[in-house]
Amino acid sequence: PAGVETLRPETRKALLALVKEKSYRRILEIGTAEGATAVALLAAFPEVTLVTIEADEGRFLTAKENLQAAGVTSRVRQIFGRAEEVLPALSQPFDLILLDGPKGSYAEFYEECKRLLLSGGTLFADDVSFHGYVTGETPYRRKHGAIIRSLRTFLDTARQDETVTCEVFAVEDGYAVVTKKR
């Protein structure tokens, strides 16, 4: 489908490889954008079902069109709303949660994501280096301060949490793979 590609090519490859390796079936995506990643996941894995959340109405509607065009709507539940309001209302657990929504809210979403993960499940968080600001490769910019603090808090929390393992990959804009211990 046309539109915004939310995951960069190598990051998307890593996500698809993880889904294949772990045989994940039930996925939650936070930040649908225009649905490119959702379509890629559903097209690659006919056994996968997806719940996806998007707060931007234009992107939500474009994603709906893209999912229909791809013929995968029977395996996806689209939710229009803000993740901080939607996540607490979800109760069914997921094998995989793709966190690619508002970067300034990653720390805020951590506990809800962990609650929604099955034992052995994975939280795949994209853009955790945020253009190099989080890692210090790019000089700090005050206008990104809240985002940088949230991403650093998210990573510190995951690294210090003894109920998960956390690996950070310096590929493209960085991604973290946080797996809930069995």
PDB file of C-alpha atoms in Angstrom:
ATOM      1  CA  PRO A   1       0.000   0.000   0.000  1.00  0.00           C
ATOM      2  CA  ALA A   2       0.984   3.585  -0.516  1.00  0.00           C
ATOM      3  CA  GLY A   3       1.795   5.791   2.433  1.00  0.00           C
ATOM      4  CA  VAL A   4       4.020   6.105   5.426  1.00  0.00           C
ATOM      5  CA  GLU A   5       6.353   3.187   6.121  1.00  0.00           C
ATOM      6  CA  THR A   6       6.568   3.151   9.882  1.00  0.00           C
ATOM      7  CA  LEU A   7       9.326   0.566  10.230  1.00  0.00           C
ATOM      8  CA  ARG A   8      12.550   1.011   8.306  1.00  0.00           C
ATOM      9  CA  PRO A   9      13.555  -1.957   6.088  1.00  0.00           C
ATOM     10  CA  GLU A  10      16.100  -3.675   8.388  1.00  0.00           C
ATOM     11  CA  THR A  11      13.912  -3.145  11.451  1.00  0.00           C
ATOM     12  CA  ARG A  12      10.909  -4.585   9.625  1.00  0.00           C
ATOM     13  CA  LYS A  13      13.027  -7.599   8.578  1.00  0.00           C
ATOM     14  CA  ALA A  14      14.019  -8.148  12.212  1.00  0.00           C
ATOM     15  CA  LEU A  15      10.383  -7.938  13.340  1.00  0.00           C
ATOM     16  CA  LEU A  16       9.216 -10.417  10.688  1.00  0.00           C
ATOM     17  CA  ALA A  17      12.079 -12.787  11.565  1.00  0.00           C
ATOM     18  CA  LEU A  18      11.109 -12.628  15.254  1.00  0.00           C
ATOM     19  CA  VAL A  19       7.458 -13.417  14.491  1.00  0.00           C
ATOM     20  CA  LYS A  20       8.543 -16.355  12.334  1.00  0.00           C
ATOM     21  CA  GLU A  21      11.108 -17.682  14.847  1.00  0.00           C
ATOM     22  CA  LYS A  22       8.746 -17.499  17.835  1.00  0.00           C
ATOM     23  CA  SER A  23       5.576 -18.452  15.900  1.00  0.00           C
ATOM     24  CA  TYR A  24       3.751 -15.492  17.407  1.00  0.00           C
ATOM     25  CA  ARG A  25       0.065 -15.434  16.485  1.00  0.00           C
ATOM     26  CA  ARG A  26      -1.644 -12.648  18.425  1.00  0.00           C
ATOM     27  CA  ILE A  27      -0.118  -9.199  17.938  1.00  0.00           C
ATOM     28  CA  LEU A  28      -0.898  -5.727  19.264  1.00  0.00           C
ATOM     29  CA  GLU A  29       0.395  -2.733  17.321  1.00  0.00           C
ATOM     30  CA  ILE A  30       0.515   0.656  19.027  1.00  0.00           C
ATOM     31  CA  GLY A  31       0.715   3.245  16.247  1.00  0.00           C
ATOM     32  CA  THR A  32      -0.854   1.929  13.042  1.00  0.00           C
ATOM     33  CA  ALA A  33       0.082   4.964  10.958  1.00  0.00           C
ATOM     34  CA  GLU A  34      -1.149   4.104   7.462  1.00  0.00           C
ATOM     35  CA  GLY A  35      -1.051   0.353   8.011  1.00  0.00           C
ATOM     36  CA  ALA A  36       2.110  -0.638   6.130  1.00  0.00           C
ATOM     37  CA  THR A  37       3.535  -2.734   8.988  1.00  0.00           C
ATOM     38  CA  ALA A  38       0.133  -4.272   9.744  1.00  0.00           C
ATOM     39  CA  VAL A  39      -0.249  -5.307   6.098  1.00  0.00           C
ATOM     40  CA  ALA A  40       3.321  -6.707   6.030  1.00  0.00           C
ATOM     41  CA  LEU A  41       2.703  -8.816   9.159  1.00  0.00           C
ATOM     42  CA  LEU A  42      -0.678 -10.115   8.043  1.00  0.00           C
ATOM     43  CA  ALA A  43       0.500 -10.838   4.492  1.00  0.00           C
ATOM     44  CA  ALA A  44       3.583 -12.735   5.687  1.00  0.00           C
ATOM     45  CA  PHE A  45       1.777 -14.764   8.356  1.00  0.00           C
ATOM     46  CA  PRO A  46      -1.729 -16.015   7.477  1.00  0.00           C
ATOM     47  CA  GLU A  47      -2.177 -17.382  11.018  1.00  0.00           C
ATOM     48  CA  VAL A  48      -1.571 -13.995  12.706  1.00  0.00           C
ATOM     49  CA  THR A  49      -4.358 -11.843  14.114  1.00  0.00           C
ATOM     50  CA  LEU A  50      -3.714  -8.198  14.886  1.00  0.00           C
ATOM     51  CA  VAL A  51      -5.192  -5.506  17.087  1.00  0.00           C
ATOM     52  CA  THR A  52      -3.932  -2.082  16.066  1.00  0.00           C
ATOM     53  CA  ILE A  53      -4.364   1.329  17.695  1.00  0.00           C
ATOM     54  CA  GLU A  54      -4.126   4.717  15.952  1.00  0.00           C
ATOM     55  CA  ALA A  55      -5.026   8.168  17.330  1.00  0.00           C
ATOM     56  CA  ASP A  56      -4.729  10.188  14.104  1.00  0.00           C
ATOM     57  CA  GLU A  57      -8.031  10.005  12.228  1.00  0.00           C
ATOM     58  CA  GLY A  58      -6.540  10.561   8.764  1.00  0.00           C
ATOM     59  CA  ARG A  59      -3.968   7.818   9.240  1.00  0.00           C
ATOM     60  CA  PHE A  60      -6.592   5.529  10.794  1.00  0.00           C
ATOM     61  CA  LEU A  61      -8.841   5.893   7.728  1.00  0.00           C
ATOM     62  CA  THR A  62      -5.932   5.452   5.295  1.00  0.00           C
ATOM     63  CA  ALA A  63      -4.861   2.316   7.181  1.00  0.00           C
ATOM     64  CA  LYS A  64      -8.425   0.998   6.939  1.00  0.00           C
ATOM     65  CA  GLU A  65      -8.323   1.443   3.146  1.00  0.00           C
ATOM     66  CA  ASN A  66      -4.870  -0.186   2.921  1.00  0.00           C
ATOM     67  CA  LEU A  67      -5.943  -3.151   5.053  1.00  0.00           C
ATOM     68  CA  GLN A  68      -9.066  -3.608   2.895  1.00  0.00           C
ATOM     69  CA  ALA A  69      -7.006  -3.378  -0.306  1.00  0.00           C
ATOM     70  CA  ALA A  70      -4.668  -6.074   1.063  1.00  0.00           C
ATOM     71  CA  GLY A  71      -7.633  -8.331   1.856  1.00  0.00           C
ATOM     72  CA  VAL A  72      -6.679  -8.847   5.510  1.00  0.00           C
ATOM     73  CA  THR A  73      -9.531  -7.121   7.376  1.00  0.00           C
ATOM     74  CA  SER A  74     -10.923 -10.414   8.718  1.00  0.00           C
ATOM     75  CA  ARG A  75      -7.770 -10.803  10.871  1.00  0.00           C
ATOM     76  CA  VAL A  76      -7.398  -7.259  12.139  1.00  0.00           C
ATOM     77  CA  ARG A  77      -9.241  -5.178  14.702  1.00  0.00           C
ATOM     78  CA  GLN A  78      -8.585  -1.487  14.232  1.00  0.00           C
ATOM     79  CA  ILE A  79      -9.102   0.756  17.243  1.00  0.00           C
ATOM     80  CA  PHE A  80      -9.311   4.513  16.802  1.00  0.00           C
ATOM     81  CA  GLY A  81      -8.078   6.204  19.967  1.00  0.00           C
ATOM     82  CA  ARG A  82      -5.190   7.224  22.145  1.00  0.00           C
ATOM     83  CA  ALA A  83      -3.141   4.288  23.421  1.00  0.00           C
ATOM     84  CA  GLU A  84      -3.077   5.615  26.981  1.00  0.00           C
ATOM     85  CA  GLU A  85      -6.899   5.312  26.996  1.00  0.00           C
ATOM     86  CA  VAL A  86      -7.176   2.075  24.976  1.00  0.00           C
ATOM     87  CA  LEU A  87      -4.472  -0.061  26.642  1.00  0.00           C
ATOM     88  CA  PRO A  88      -6.074  -0.200  30.125  1.00  0.00           C
ATOM     89  CA  ALA A  89      -9.340  -1.400  28.519  1.00  0.00           C
ATOM     90  CA  LEU A  90      -7.658  -4.364  26.798  1.00  0.00           C
ATOM     91  CA  SER A  91      -7.610  -7.624  28.711  1.00  0.00           C
ATOM     92  CA  GLN A  92      -6.752 -10.423  26.286  1.00  0.00           C
ATOM     93  CA  PRO A  93      -2.985 -11.099  26.262  1.00  0.00           C
ATOM     94  CA  PHE A  94      -0.684 -10.884  23.242  1.00  0.00           C
ATOM     95  CA  ASP A  95       2.353 -12.837  22.034  1.00  0.00           C
ATOM     96  CA  LEU A  96       3.907  -9.686  20.611  1.00  0.00           C
ATOM     97  CA  ILE A  97       3.373  -5.981  21.104  1.00  0.00           C
ATOM     98  CA  LEU A  98       4.819  -3.615  18.518  1.00  0.00           C
ATOM     99  CA  LEU A  99       5.353  -0.226  20.139  1.00  0.00           C
ATOM    100  CA  ASP A 100       5.684   2.357  17.383  1.00  0.00           C
ATOM    101  CA  GLY A 101       3.411   5.111  18.639  1.00  0.00           C
ATOM    102  CA  PRO A 102       4.168   8.416  20.357  1.00  0.00           C
ATOM    103  CA  LYS A 103       7.808   8.216  21.444  1.00  0.00           C
ATOM    104  CA  GLY A 104       7.210  10.564  24.381  1.00  0.00           C
ATOM    105  CA  SER A 105       4.827   7.982  25.887  1.00  0.00           C
ATOM    106  CA  TYR A 106       6.966   4.829  25.746  1.00  0.00           C
ATOM    107  CA  ALA A 107       7.804   5.007  29.470  1.00  0.00           C
ATOM    108  CA  GLU A 108       4.137   5.600  30.297  1.00  0.00           C
ATOM    109  CA  PHE A 109       3.056   2.570  28.221  1.00  0.00           C
ATOM    110  CA  TYR A 110       5.630   0.151  29.679  1.00  0.00           C
ATOM    111  CA  GLU A 111       3.611  -1.368  32.542  1.00  0.00           C
ATOM    112  CA  GLU A 112       0.424  -1.721  30.464  1.00  0.00           C
ATOM    113  CA  CYS A 113       2.375  -3.400  27.671  1.00  0.00           C
ATOM    114  CA  LYS A 114       4.002  -5.786  30.140  1.00  0.00           C
ATOM    115  CA  ARG A 115       0.598  -6.596  31.651  1.00  0.00           C
ATOM    116  CA  LEU A 116      -0.755  -7.461  28.189  1.00  0.00           C
ATOM    117  CA  LEU A 117       2.156  -9.754  27.260  1.00  0.00           C
ATOM    118  CA  LEU A 118       1.905 -13.506  27.605  1.00  0.00           C
ATOM    119  CA  SER A 119       4.730 -15.237  29.452  1.00  0.00           C
ATOM    120  CA  GLY A 120       7.537 -15.545  26.886  1.00  0.00           C
ATOM    121  CA  GLY A 121       5.988 -12.758  24.813  1.00  0.00           C
ATOM    122  CA  THR A 122       7.882  -9.820  23.363  1.00  0.00           C
ATOM    123  CA  LEU A 123       7.555  -6.059  23.359  1.00  0.00           C
ATOM    124  CA  PHE A 124       9.252  -4.777  20.190  1.00  0.00           C
ATOM    125  CA  ALA A 125       9.848  -1.024  20.589  1.00  0.00           C
ATOM    126  CA  ASP A 126      10.891   0.932  17.509  1.00  0.00           C
ATOM    127  CA  ASP A 127      12.871   4.191  17.267  1.00  0.00           C
ATOM    128  CA  VAL A 128      14.436   3.910  20.731  1.00  0.00           C
ATOM    129  CA  SER A 129      17.548   5.895  19.773  1.00  0.00           C
ATOM    130  CA  PHE A 130      15.349   8.708  18.356  1.00  0.00           C
ATOM    131  CA  HIS A 131      17.720  10.014  15.684  1.00  0.00           C
ATOM    132  CA  GLY A 132      20.706   9.502  17.998  1.00  0.00           C
ATOM    133  CA  TYR A 133      19.439  11.882  20.703  1.00  0.00           C
ATOM    134  CA  VAL A 134      18.831   9.084  23.243  1.00  0.00           C
ATOM    135  CA  THR A 135      22.301   7.585  22.802  1.00  0.00           C
ATOM    136  CA  GLY A 136      24.010  10.994  22.701  1.00  0.00           C
ATOM    137  CA  GLU A 137      25.251  10.555  19.118  1.00  0.00           C
ATOM    138  CA  THR A 138      23.257  13.664  18.183  1.00  0.00           C
ATOM    139  CA  PRO A 139      23.630  16.764  20.386  1.00  0.00           C
ATOM    140  CA  TYR A 140      20.710  17.258  22.790  1.00  0.00           C
ATOM    141  CA  ARG A 141      17.899  19.498  21.562  1.00  0.00           C
ATOM    142  CA  ARG A 142      15.668  21.029  24.159  1.00  0.00           C
ATOM    143  CA  LYS A 143      12.572  20.760  21.947  1.00  0.00           C
ATOM    144  CA  HIS A 144      12.928  16.939  22.064  1.00  0.00           C
ATOM    145  CA  GLY A 145      13.602  16.831  25.810  1.00  0.00           C
ATOM    146  CA  ALA A 146      10.354  15.079  26.844  1.00  0.00           C
ATOM    147  CA  ILE A 147      10.741  12.421  24.143  1.00  0.00           C
ATOM    148  CA  ILE A 148      14.400  11.790  24.998  1.00  0.00           C
ATOM    149  CA  ARG A 149      13.598  11.517  28.737  1.00  0.00           C
ATOM    150  CA  SER A 150      10.689   9.127  28.063  1.00  0.00           C
ATOM    151  CA  LEU A 151      12.761   6.858  25.830  1.00  0.00           C
ATOM    152  CA  ARG A 152      15.669   6.811  28.294  1.00  0.00           C
ATOM    153  CA  THR A 153      13.266   6.030  31.162  1.00  0.00           C
ATOM    154  CA  PHE A 154      11.634   3.288  29.078  1.00  0.00           C
ATOM    155  CA  LEU A 155      15.015   1.675  28.325  1.00  0.00           C
ATOM    156  CA  ASP A 156      16.299   2.048  31.909  1.00  0.00           C
ATOM    157  CA  THR A 157      13.076   0.547  33.292  1.00  0.00           C
ATOM    158  CA  ALA A 158      13.229  -2.436  30.917  1.00  0.00           C
ATOM    159  CA  ARG A 159      16.930  -3.021  31.598  1.00  0.00           C
ATOM    160  CA  GLN A 160      16.387  -2.965  35.380  1.00  0.00           C
ATOM    161  CA  ASP A 161      13.193  -5.065  35.335  1.00  0.00           C
ATOM    162  CA  GLU A 162      14.086  -8.582  36.506  1.00  0.00           C
ATOM    163  CA  THR A 163      10.882 -10.037  34.991  1.00  0.00           C
ATOM    164  CA  VAL A 164      12.074  -9.349  31.425  1.00  0.00           C
ATOM    165  CA  THR A 165      15.149  -9.477  29.241  1.00  0.00           C
ATOM    166  CA  CYS A 166      15.960  -6.369  27.205  1.00  0.00           C
ATOM    167  CA  GLU A 167      18.170  -6.166  24.138  1.00  0.00           C
ATOM    168  CA  VAL A 168      18.716  -2.930  22.237  1.00  0.00           C
ATOM    169  CA  PHE A 169      19.784  -3.038  18.608  1.00  0.00           C
ATOM    170  CA  ALA A 170      21.597  -0.089  17.015  1.00  0.00           C
ATOM    171  CA  VAL A 171      20.030  -0.725  13.619  1.00  0.00           C
ATOM    172  CA  GLU A 172      18.538   2.209  11.708  1.00  0.00           C
ATOM    173  CA  ASP A 173      16.803   4.291  14.432  1.00  0.00           C
ATOM    174  CA  GLY A 174      17.273   1.623  17.082  1.00  0.00           C
ATOM    175  CA  TYR A 175      14.834  -0.926  18.427  1.00  0.00           C
ATOM    176  CA  ALA A 176      14.471  -2.767  21.686  1.00  0.00           C
ATOM    177  CA  VAL A 177      13.343  -6.364  22.139  1.00  0.00           C
ATOM    178  CA  VAL A 178      11.898  -6.796  25.639  1.00  0.00           C
ATOM    179  CA  THR A 179      10.872 -10.394  26.381  1.00  0.00           C
ATOM    180  CA  LYS A 180       8.783 -11.376  29.387  1.00  0.00           C
ATOM    181  CA  LYS A 181      10.459 -14.231  31.234  1.00  0.00           C
ATOM    182  CA  ARG A 182       8.527 -17.504  31.542  1.00  0.00           C
TER     183      ARG A 182
END
